């Protein structure tokens, strides 16, 4: 019966699809909208409906267009090369497909938690108990007790009522801001000029919400632009605590106070801070005692936690609003069991004494790396965080430095070029871990000094020592204070 019905359905004659000229133009992709066209009206005899056929003088050459744009990126040295780095060794070592064993100095696995035996065992146990996949979206067979347990752990970590998991933090930021921008009546959004692309895309996609940009980490300018907003309308202020490329740390207390003085909701990205700051590693908010002023916190499980995924933590009502309306949460498969259990095990370690000791050890290695690079004349951009940017200011030389370090010294540091950073701001972004030893630090410093000169860059040993000391003092405030029992390098 079913086969006969299908045969009848597929054998029925179908009238041609009728689209007006305007409808066709609206449906075309951006490439085709700019193309010249010849419009020839033709009567559709079969349907009796007036249609318009659009014929193009020449078909668009997609491959040629793509190749042209790629050639432009190669010429300005912003073309991205993806190194095949197989993390089959204990961090910070790995295997690079072309040169073999390398020491990695640019990973966002800041504390090496992805290789922690307890974290790995948690993932293995989850696979054995639950399988490799989640089974669906959160609404359809994709919510387990593992999801709920991890969300409770995250809410507790940030001292919030609730938390909601996303596939990654780009999606968490983009979807949350887009959803709030579309659903809050007449909302205005205020975005820090240094915000990550995920925050920017979320703001852009929030339909007709008025959008404002304030200077990076500038509470006075935020106050100025907020003062111009319509009184009484909802407002969102979005910014990051630790900037991913400069390592700058925001004036969290001041930004929150300004936002709340104008009745705004604070949306704060702690992606490069979770796991690394505060007694339990909950981020800059915990370190500064400002968690109560942070209305919504976005974080990642893919950096210091050493796993994968993103989340938003906040009040019950707003988190439930996102759970009910955010398309990036509703219409995607949920995180799988091994990721959930590995993440929860990692967070529990980071909240413990072991996590505290890791952060103290991390502080020492970061300080040592920054100091030695400055002493050898590198143009280190001083920042009170765990990120050590070395400014090159030339895309070709920056790429060459990365290549030479890899091929000649088996050191992997990825060059950072446009559009990740502005032109003339190209840099090497060095990310020490607690597992880098004193010997590894010295190898990096000497290799970078050698190649720095080889590519034609100038050394400057007359660095501003007072500025360095100030940054170090700030860094000591950020990290828990070390004591005599903490080793100076990884064992």
Coordinates of C-alpha atoms in Angstrom, one line a residue:
X1 CA 0.0 0.0 0.0
X2 CA 2.8 2.4 1.0
X3 CA 4.7 1.7 -2.2
X4 CA 1.6 2.2 -4.4
X5 CA 0.9 5.5 -2.7
X6 CA 4.5 6.7 -3.2
X7 CA 4.4 5.7 -6.9
X8 CA 1.2 7.7 -7.4
X9 CA 2.6 10.7 -5.7
X10 CA 5.8 10.8 -7.6
X11 CA 4.0 10.2 -10.9
X12 CA 1.7 13.2 -10.6
X13 CA 2.6 16.1 -13.0
X14 CA 3.9 19.2 -11.2
X15 CA 3.3 22.7 -12.3
X16 CA 6.5 24.7 -12.8
X17 CA 7.7 26.9 -9.9
X18 CA 6.6 30.4 -10.6
X19 CA 8.7 33.3 -9.2
X20 CA 8.4 36.9 -10.0
X21 CA 11.5 38.8 -11.1
X22 CA 11.7 40.5 -7.7
X23 CA 11.5 37.2 -5.8
X24 CA 14.3 35.7 -7.9
X25 CA 16.5 38.7 -7.2
X26 CA 15.9 38.5 -3.5
X27 CA 16.7 34.8 -3.4
X28 CA 20.0 35.1 -5.2
X29 CA 23.3 34.7 -3.3
X30 CA 25.4 37.9 -2.7
X31 CA 27.8 36.9 -5.6
X32 CA 24.9 36.8 -8.1
X33 CA 23.2 40.0 -7.0
X34 CA 26.1 42.0 -8.4
X35 CA 26.0 40.3 -11.8
X36 CA 24.6 41.8 -15.0
X37 CA 21.4 40.0 -16.1
X38 CA 19.1 39.8 -19.1
X39 CA 15.4 39.5 -18.3
X40 CA 13.2 37.8 -20.8
X41 CA 9.5 37.4 -19.8
X42 CA 8.0 34.1 -20.9
X43 CA 4.5 32.7 -20.5
X44 CA 4.2 29.5 -18.5
X45 CA 1.7 27.6 -20.6
X46 CA 1.4 24.7 -18.2
X47 CA 0.4 26.7 -15.2
X48 CA -1.1 29.8 -16.7
X49 CA 1.0 31.9 -14.3
X50 CA 3.1 34.9 -15.6
X51 CA 6.8 34.1 -14.8
X52 CA 10.1 35.8 -15.4
X53 CA 13.2 33.9 -16.5
X54 CA 16.5 35.4 -15.5
X55 CA 19.4 34.6 -17.8
X56 CA 23.0 35.8 -17.1
X57 CA 25.4 36.9 -19.8
X58 CA 28.2 34.8 -18.3
X59 CA 28.1 32.3 -15.4
X60 CA 29.9 33.5 -12.3
X61 CA 33.3 31.8 -11.8
X62 CA 33.3 30.8 -8.2
X63 CA 36.6 29.1 -8.2
X64 CA 38.4 32.1 -9.8
X65 CA 36.8 34.5 -7.3
X66 CA 37.9 32.2 -4.4
X67 CA 41.4 31.9 -5.8
X68 CA 41.7 35.7 -6.2
X69 CA 40.8 36.3 -2.6
X70 CA 43.2 33.6 -1.4
X71 CA 46.0 35.1 -3.5
X72 CA 45.4 38.4 -1.8
X73 CA 45.8 36.8 1.6
X74 CA 49.0 35.1 0.5
X75 CA 50.4 38.4 -0.8
X76 CA 49.8 40.2 2.5
X77 CA 51.0 37.2 4.5
X78 CA 47.6 36.7 6.3
X79 CA 46.9 33.3 4.6
X80 CA 46.5 30.7 7.4
X81 CA 48.6 27.6 7.5
X82 CA 47.3 24.9 9.8
X83 CA 50.1 23.0 11.4
X84 CA 49.3 19.3 12.1
X85 CA 50.3 19.1 15.7
X86 CA 49.5 15.7 17.2
X87 CA 49.3 15.9 20.9
X88 CA 50.4 12.3 21.5
X89 CA 53.0 13.3 24.2
X90 CA 52.6 14.9 27.6
X91 CA 52.2 18.7 27.4
X92 CA 54.0 20.8 26.4
X93 CA 55.5 18.4 24.0
X94 CA 53.8 17.1 20.8
X95 CA 54.5 15.7 17.3
X96 CA 54.4 18.1 14.4
X97 CA 53.9 16.2 11.1
X98 CA 56.8 17.7 9.2
X99 CA 59.6 18.0 11.9
X100 CA 58.6 15.5 14.5
X101 CA 58.9 16.1 18.3
X102 CA 58.3 19.8 19.2
X103 CA 57.8 21.9 22.3
X104 CA 54.5 23.8 22.0
X105 CA 54.5 27.4 23.3
X106 CA 51.1 28.6 22.0
X107 CA 48.5 26.2 23.3
X108 CA 45.4 27.4 25.0
X109 CA 45.5 24.2 27.1
X110 CA 47.0 26.6 29.7
X111 CA 47.4 24.1 32.5
X112 CA 47.8 20.9 30.6
X113 CA 44.5 19.5 32.1
X114 CA 43.6 17.6 28.9
X115 CA 46.4 15.1 29.8
X116 CA 45.6 14.9 33.5
X117 CA 45.2 11.2 34.3
X118 CA 42.0 11.8 36.4
X119 CA 40.4 13.8 33.6
X120 CA 41.3 11.1 31.0
X121 CA 39.9 8.4 33.2
X122 CA 36.7 10.3 33.6
X123 CA 36.3 10.5 29.9
X124 CA 37.1 6.7 29.5
X125 CA 34.6 5.8 32.2
X126 CA 31.9 7.9 30.5
X127 CA 32.4 6.2 27.2
X128 CA 32.2 2.8 28.9
X129 CA 29.1 3.7 30.7
X130 CA 27.2 6.0 28.3
X131 CA 28.8 5.6 24.8
X132 CA 30.4 8.3 22.6
X133 CA 27.4 10.4 21.6
X134 CA 24.7 12.3 23.4
X135 CA 21.8 11.0 21.2
X136 CA 20.3 14.3 20.2
X137 CA 19.5 17.9 21.0
X138 CA 18.8 18.8 24.6
X139 CA 15.1 18.8 24.0
X140 CA 15.0 15.5 22.1
X141 CA 16.8 12.6 23.9
X142 CA 20.0 14.7 24.4
X143 CA 19.8 15.7 28.1
X144 CA 21.3 13.3 30.6
X145 CA 22.2 13.5 34.3
X146 CA 25.7 14.3 33.1
X147 CA 24.6 17.5 31.4
X148 CA 22.7 18.5 34.5
X149 CA 25.6 17.7 36.9
X150 CA 28.0 19.7 34.8
X151 CA 25.7 22.7 34.7
X152 CA 25.3 22.6 38.4
X153 CA 29.1 22.4 38.9
X154 CA 29.5 25.5 36.6
X155 CA 26.8 27.5 38.4
X156 CA 28.4 26.7 41.8
X157 CA 31.9 27.6 40.4
X158 CA 30.7 31.1 39.5
X159 CA 28.3 31.5 42.4
X160 CA 25.3 31.8 40.1
X161 CA 21.8 30.3 40.2
X162 CA 22.1 28.4 36.9
X163 CA 24.3 27.6 33.9
X164 CA 23.6 26.4 30.4
X165 CA 25.9 24.4 28.2
X166 CA 26.6 25.2 24.5
X167 CA 28.6 23.3 21.8
X168 CA 31.4 25.9 22.2
X169 CA 31.9 29.3 23.6
X170 CA 31.8 31.1 20.2
X171 CA 28.2 29.7 20.0
X172 CA 27.5 30.6 23.6
X173 CA 28.5 34.3 23.1
X174 CA 27.0 34.7 19.6
X175 CA 23.7 32.9 20.4
X176 CA 23.2 34.5 23.9
X177 CA 23.8 38.1 22.6
X178 CA 21.8 37.6 19.5
X179 CA 18.8 36.1 21.4
X180 CA 18.8 38.8 24.1
X181 CA 19.2 41.5 21.4
X182 CA 16.2 40.2 19.6
X183 CA 13.9 39.4 22.5
X184 CA 14.5 42.3 24.9
X185 CA 12.2 45.3 23.9
X186 CA 14.2 48.3 22.4
X187 CA 17.4 47.0 23.9
X188 CA 20.7 48.8 23.2
X189 CA 24.0 46.9 23.2
X190 CA 27.3 48.4 24.3
X191 CA 30.4 46.5 23.1
X192 CA 34.0 46.9 24.1
X193 CA 36.2 47.8 21.1
X194 CA 38.6 44.9 21.9
X195 CA 35.9 42.2 22.0
X196 CA 36.3 38.8 20.5
X197 CA 34.7 37.9 17.2
X198 CA 32.1 35.8 18.9
X199 CA 30.8 38.8 20.8
X200 CA 31.0 41.0 17.8
X201 CA 29.0 38.6 15.7
X202 CA 26.4 38.2 18.4
X203 CA 25.9 42.0 18.6
X204 CA 25.8 42.3 14.8
X205 CA 23.1 39.6 14.5
X206 CA 20.8 41.2 17.1
X207 CA 18.6 42.6 14.3
X208 CA 17.7 46.3 14.8
X209 CA 19.1 46.8 18.3
X210 CA 21.1 50.0 18.5
X211 CA 24.7 49.1 18.9
X212 CA 27.5 51.2 20.5
X213 CA 31.2 50.7 20.8
X214 CA 33.2 52.0 23.8
X215 CA 37.0 52.3 23.9
X216 CA 38.8 49.1 25.1
X217 CA 38.7 48.8 28.9
X218 CA 37.7 52.4 29.3
X219 CA 35.0 52.9 32.1
X220 CA 34.9 56.7 31.5
X221 CA 34.0 56.3 27.8
X222 CA 31.5 53.6 28.6
X223 CA 29.8 56.1 31.0
X224 CA 29.8 58.7 28.2
X225 CA 28.1 56.5 25.6
X226 CA 25.7 55.0 28.1
X227 CA 24.6 58.5 29.1
X228 CA 23.5 59.1 25.5
X229 CA 21.1 56.1 25.5
X230 CA 17.4 56.4 25.9
X231 CA 16.5 56.4 29.6
X232 CA 14.5 53.4 30.7
X233 CA 15.3 51.1 27.8
X234 CA 17.1 47.8 28.5
X235 CA 20.9 47.8 27.9
X236 CA 23.6 45.2 27.7
X237 CA 27.3 45.9 28.3
X238 CA 29.5 43.2 26.8
X239 CA 33.3 42.9 27.4
X240 CA 36.1 40.4 28.3
X241 CA 38.1 40.1 31.5
X242 CA 41.3 38.9 29.9
X243 CA 42.0 39.9 26.3
X244 CA 43.1 36.9 24.3
X245 CA 45.8 38.6 22.1
X246 CA 47.2 41.4 24.3
X247 CA 46.8 39.8 27.7
X248 CA 45.3 43.0 29.1
X249 CA 43.0 42.6 32.1
X250 CA 39.9 44.8 32.4
X251 CA 39.0 47.1 35.2
X252 CA 36.1 44.8 36.2
X253 CA 34.8 46.6 39.2
X254 CA 34.7 50.0 37.5
X255 CA 33.1 48.7 34.3
X256 CA 30.4 46.8 36.3
X257 CA 29.7 49.9 38.4
X258 CA 29.3 52.1 35.4
X259 CA 27.0 49.6 33.7
X260 CA 24.8 49.1 36.7
X261 CA 24.6 52.9 37.4
X262 CA 22.8 53.1 34.0
X263 CA 20.6 50.1 34.6
X264 CA 22.5 47.8 32.2
X265 CA 22.9 44.1 32.2
X266 CA 26.6 43.0 32.3
X267 CA 27.6 40.2 29.9
X268 CA 31.2 39.3 30.7
X269 CA 33.5 36.9 28.8
X270 CA 35.8 35.0 31.1
X271 CA 37.0 32.6 28.4
X272 CA 40.8 33.2 29.0
X273 CA 40.4 33.5 32.7
X274 CA 38.5 30.4 33.9
X275 CA 40.7 27.9 35.6
X276 CA 43.6 30.4 36.0
X277 CA 42.5 33.2 38.5
X278 CA 41.2 33.1 42.0
X279 CA 41.4 30.6 44.8
X280 CA 39.1 28.1 43.0
X281 CA 40.1 29.2 39.5
X282 CA 36.7 30.7 38.7
X283 CA 38.3 33.7 36.9
X284 CA 38.9 37.4 37.4
X285 CA 35.5 37.8 38.9
X286 CA 36.4 35.5 41.8
X287 CA 39.9 36.9 42.1
X288 CA 38.6 40.5 42.4
X289 CA 35.6 39.6 44.5
X290 CA 33.2 40.9 41.9
X291 CA 31.1 37.8 41.0
X292 CA 27.9 39.4 42.4
X293 CA 28.3 42.3 39.9
X294 CA 28.6 39.9 36.9
X295 CA 25.1 39.3 35.6
X296 CA 25.9 36.9 32.9
X297 CA 29.3 35.1 32.6
X298 CA 30.4 33.2 29.5
X299 CA 33.2 30.7 29.7
X300 CA 34.8 27.8 27.9
X301 CA 35.7 24.2 28.7
X302 CA 38.2 24.2 25.9
X303 CA 41.1 26.2 27.3
X304 CA 42.3 25.9 30.9
X305 CA 39.7 23.2 31.7
X306 CA 41.3 21.1 28.9
X307 CA 38.1 19.7 27.4
X308 CA 35.5 21.2 24.9
X309 CA 32.4 23.3 25.0
X310 CA 31.1 26.6 26.2
X311 CA 28.6 27.9 28.8
X312 CA 26.7 30.8 30.2
X313 CA 26.2 31.2 33.9
X314 CA 23.7 33.7 35.5
X315 CA 20.4 34.1 37.2
X316 CA 17.7 31.5 36.9
X317 CA 15.2 33.5 34.8
X318 CA 17.7 34.8 32.2
X319 CA 19.4 31.4 31.8
X320 CA 16.0 29.8 31.4
X321 CA 15.1 32.4 28.8
X322 CA 18.2 31.4 26.8
X323 CA 17.3 27.7 27.2
X324 CA 13.8 28.4 25.8
X325 CA 14.7 30.9 23.0
X326 CA 18.3 30.6 21.9
X327 CA 18.5 28.8 18.5
X328 CA 22.2 27.9 19.0
X329 CA 21.2 25.9 22.1
X330 CA 17.9 24.5 20.9
X331 CA 18.8 23.3 17.4
X332 CA 22.1 21.5 17.9
X333 CA 23.3 18.2 19.2
X334 CA 24.3 18.4 22.9
X335 CA 27.8 17.7 24.2
X336 CA 28.8 14.0 24.4
X337 CA 29.3 12.0 27.7
X338 CA 33.2 11.9 27.6
X339 CA 33.4 15.6 27.2
X340 CA 30.9 16.3 30.0
X341 CA 32.6 14.0 32.5
X342 CA 36.2 15.1 31.6
X343 CA 35.1 18.7 32.0
X344 CA 33.5 18.1 35.4
X345 CA 36.5 16.1 36.7
X346 CA 38.8 18.9 35.5
X347 CA 36.8 21.7 37.2
X348 CA 36.8 19.7 40.5
X349 CA 40.6 19.4 40.3
X350 CA 40.9 23.2 39.5
X351 CA 38.8 24.0 42.5
X352 CA 41.0 21.9 44.8
X353 CA 44.4 22.4 46.4
X354 CA 46.0 20.7 43.4
X355 CA 44.4 23.4 41.2
X356 CA 45.7 26.1 43.4
X357 CA 49.2 24.7 43.3
X358 CA 49.1 24.5 39.5
X359 CA 48.1 28.2 39.3
X360 CA 51.0 29.2 41.6
X361 CA 53.5 27.2 39.5
X362 CA 52.0 28.7 36.4
X363 CA 52.6 32.2 37.8
X364 CA 56.3 31.4 38.3
X365 CA 56.8 30.1 34.8
X366 CA 55.0 33.0 33.2
X367 CA 57.0 35.5 35.1
X368 CA 60.3 33.8 34.3
X369 CA 59.5 33.6 30.6
X370 CA 58.5 37.3 30.4
X371 CA 61.5 38.5 32.3
X372 CA 64.0 36.4 30.2
X373 CA 62.6 37.5 26.9
X374 CA 62.8 41.2 28.0
X375 CA 66.4 40.7 29.2
X376 CA 67.4 39.4 25.8
X377 CA 65.9 42.3 24.0
X378 CA 62.5 41.0 22.7
X379 CA 59.7 43.5 22.3
X380 CA 57.4 41.9 24.9
X381 CA 54.0 43.6 25.3
X382 CA 53.7 43.9 29.1
X383 CA 50.5 42.6 30.5
X384 CA 49.3 41.5 34.0
X385 CA 48.2 38.0 32.8
X386 CA 49.4 34.6 31.7
X387 CA 49.6 35.7 28.0
X388 CA 53.1 36.8 26.8
X389 CA 52.7 38.6 23.4
X390 CA 55.9 39.5 21.6
X391 CA 55.2 42.3 19.0
X392 CA 56.9 41.9 15.6
X393 CA 54.8 44.5 13.6
X394 CA 55.5 42.9 10.2
X395 CA 53.5 40.0 8.8
X396 CA 56.2 38.5 6.7
X397 CA 58.8 38.6 9.5
X398 CA 56.3 37.3 12.0
X399 CA 55.5 34.3 9.8
X400 CA 59.2 33.7 9.1
X401 CA 60.0 33.7 12.8
X402 CA 57.4 31.1 13.5
X403 CA 58.7 28.9 10.6
X404 CA 62.3 29.2 11.6
X405 CA 61.6 28.4 15.2
X406 CA 59.8 25.3 14.1
X407 CA 62.3 24.0 11.5
X408 CA 65.5 25.0 13.2
X409 CA 64.7 24.6 16.9
X410 CA 61.6 22.3 17.1
X411 CA 59.7 25.1 18.9
X412 CA 56.1 25.7 17.9
X413 CA 54.8 29.3 18.3
X414 CA 52.1 30.3 15.9
X415 CA 52.4 33.7 14.3
X416 CA 49.4 36.0 14.8
X417 CA 48.5 38.1 11.8
X418 CA 45.5 40.1 10.5
X419 CA 42.6 39.8 11.0
X420 CA 43.2 38.3 14.4
X421 CA 45.2 41.4 15.2
X422 CA 45.3 44.8 13.4
X423 CA 47.9 45.3 10.7
X424 CA 51.3 46.5 12.0
X425 CA 50.4 44.7 15.3
X426 CA 51.5 41.2 14.2
X427 CA 53.0 39.2 17.0
X428 CA 54.0 35.9 18.5
X429 CA 51.6 34.9 21.3
X430 CA 53.5 32.9 23.8
X431 CA 51.5 30.9 26.4
X432 CA 53.7 29.3 29.1
X433 CA 52.3 26.4 31.1
X434 CA 53.2 24.9 34.5
X435 CA 54.8 22.0 32.6
X436 CA 57.4 24.1 30.8
X437 CA 60.7 23.8 32.6
X438 CA 63.5 26.3 33.2
X439 CA 65.5 24.6 30.5
X440 CA 62.6 24.9 28.1
X441 CA 62.3 28.6 28.9
X442 CA 66.0 29.2 28.2
X443 CA 65.8 27.2 25.0
X444 CA 62.9 29.4 23.8
X445 CA 64.7 32.6 24.7
X446 CA 68.0 31.8 23.0
X447 CA 66.3 30.4 19.9
X448 CA 64.0 33.4 19.5
X449 CA 66.9 35.8 20.0
X450 CA 68.9 34.1 17.3
X451 CA 66.0 34.1 14.8
X452 CA 65.0 37.6 15.8
X453 CA 68.3 38.9 14.5
X454 CA 68.2 36.5 11.5
X455 CA 65.0 38.0 10.1
X456 CA 66.3 41.6 10.5
X457 CA 64.6 42.7 13.7
X458 CA 66.3 44.9 16.2
X459 CA 67.1 43.8 19.8
X460 CA 66.4 46.3 22.6
X461 CA 67.9 45.4 26.0
X462 CA 67.1 48.9 27.4
X463 CA 63.6 47.8 28.4
X464 CA 61.5 49.8 30.9
X465 CA 62.4 47.9 34.1
X466 CA 59.9 49.9 36.2
X467 CA 57.1 49.0 33.8
X468 CA 58.1 45.4 34.0
X469 CA 58.2 45.4 37.7
X470 CA 54.8 47.1 37.8
X471 CA 53.3 44.4 35.6
X472 CA 54.9 41.7 37.8
X473 CA 53.3 43.3 40.8
X474 CA 49.9 43.2 39.1
X475 CA 50.5 39.6 38.1
X476 CA 51.2 38.7 41.7
X477 CA 47.9 40.2 42.6
X478 CA 46.2 38.2 39.9
X479 CA 47.7 34.8 40.9
X480 CA 47.5 33.4 44.4
X481 CA 50.6 34.3 46.4
X482 CA 53.3 31.6 46.1
X483 CA 54.8 30.1 49.2
X484 CA 58.1 28.3 50.0
X485 CA 56.6 24.9 49.2
X486 CA 55.8 25.7 45.6
X487 CA 58.5 24.4 43.2
X488 CA 60.0 26.8 40.7
X489 CA 59.4 24.4 37.7
X490 CA 57.5 21.3 36.7
X491 CA 59.0 18.1 37.9

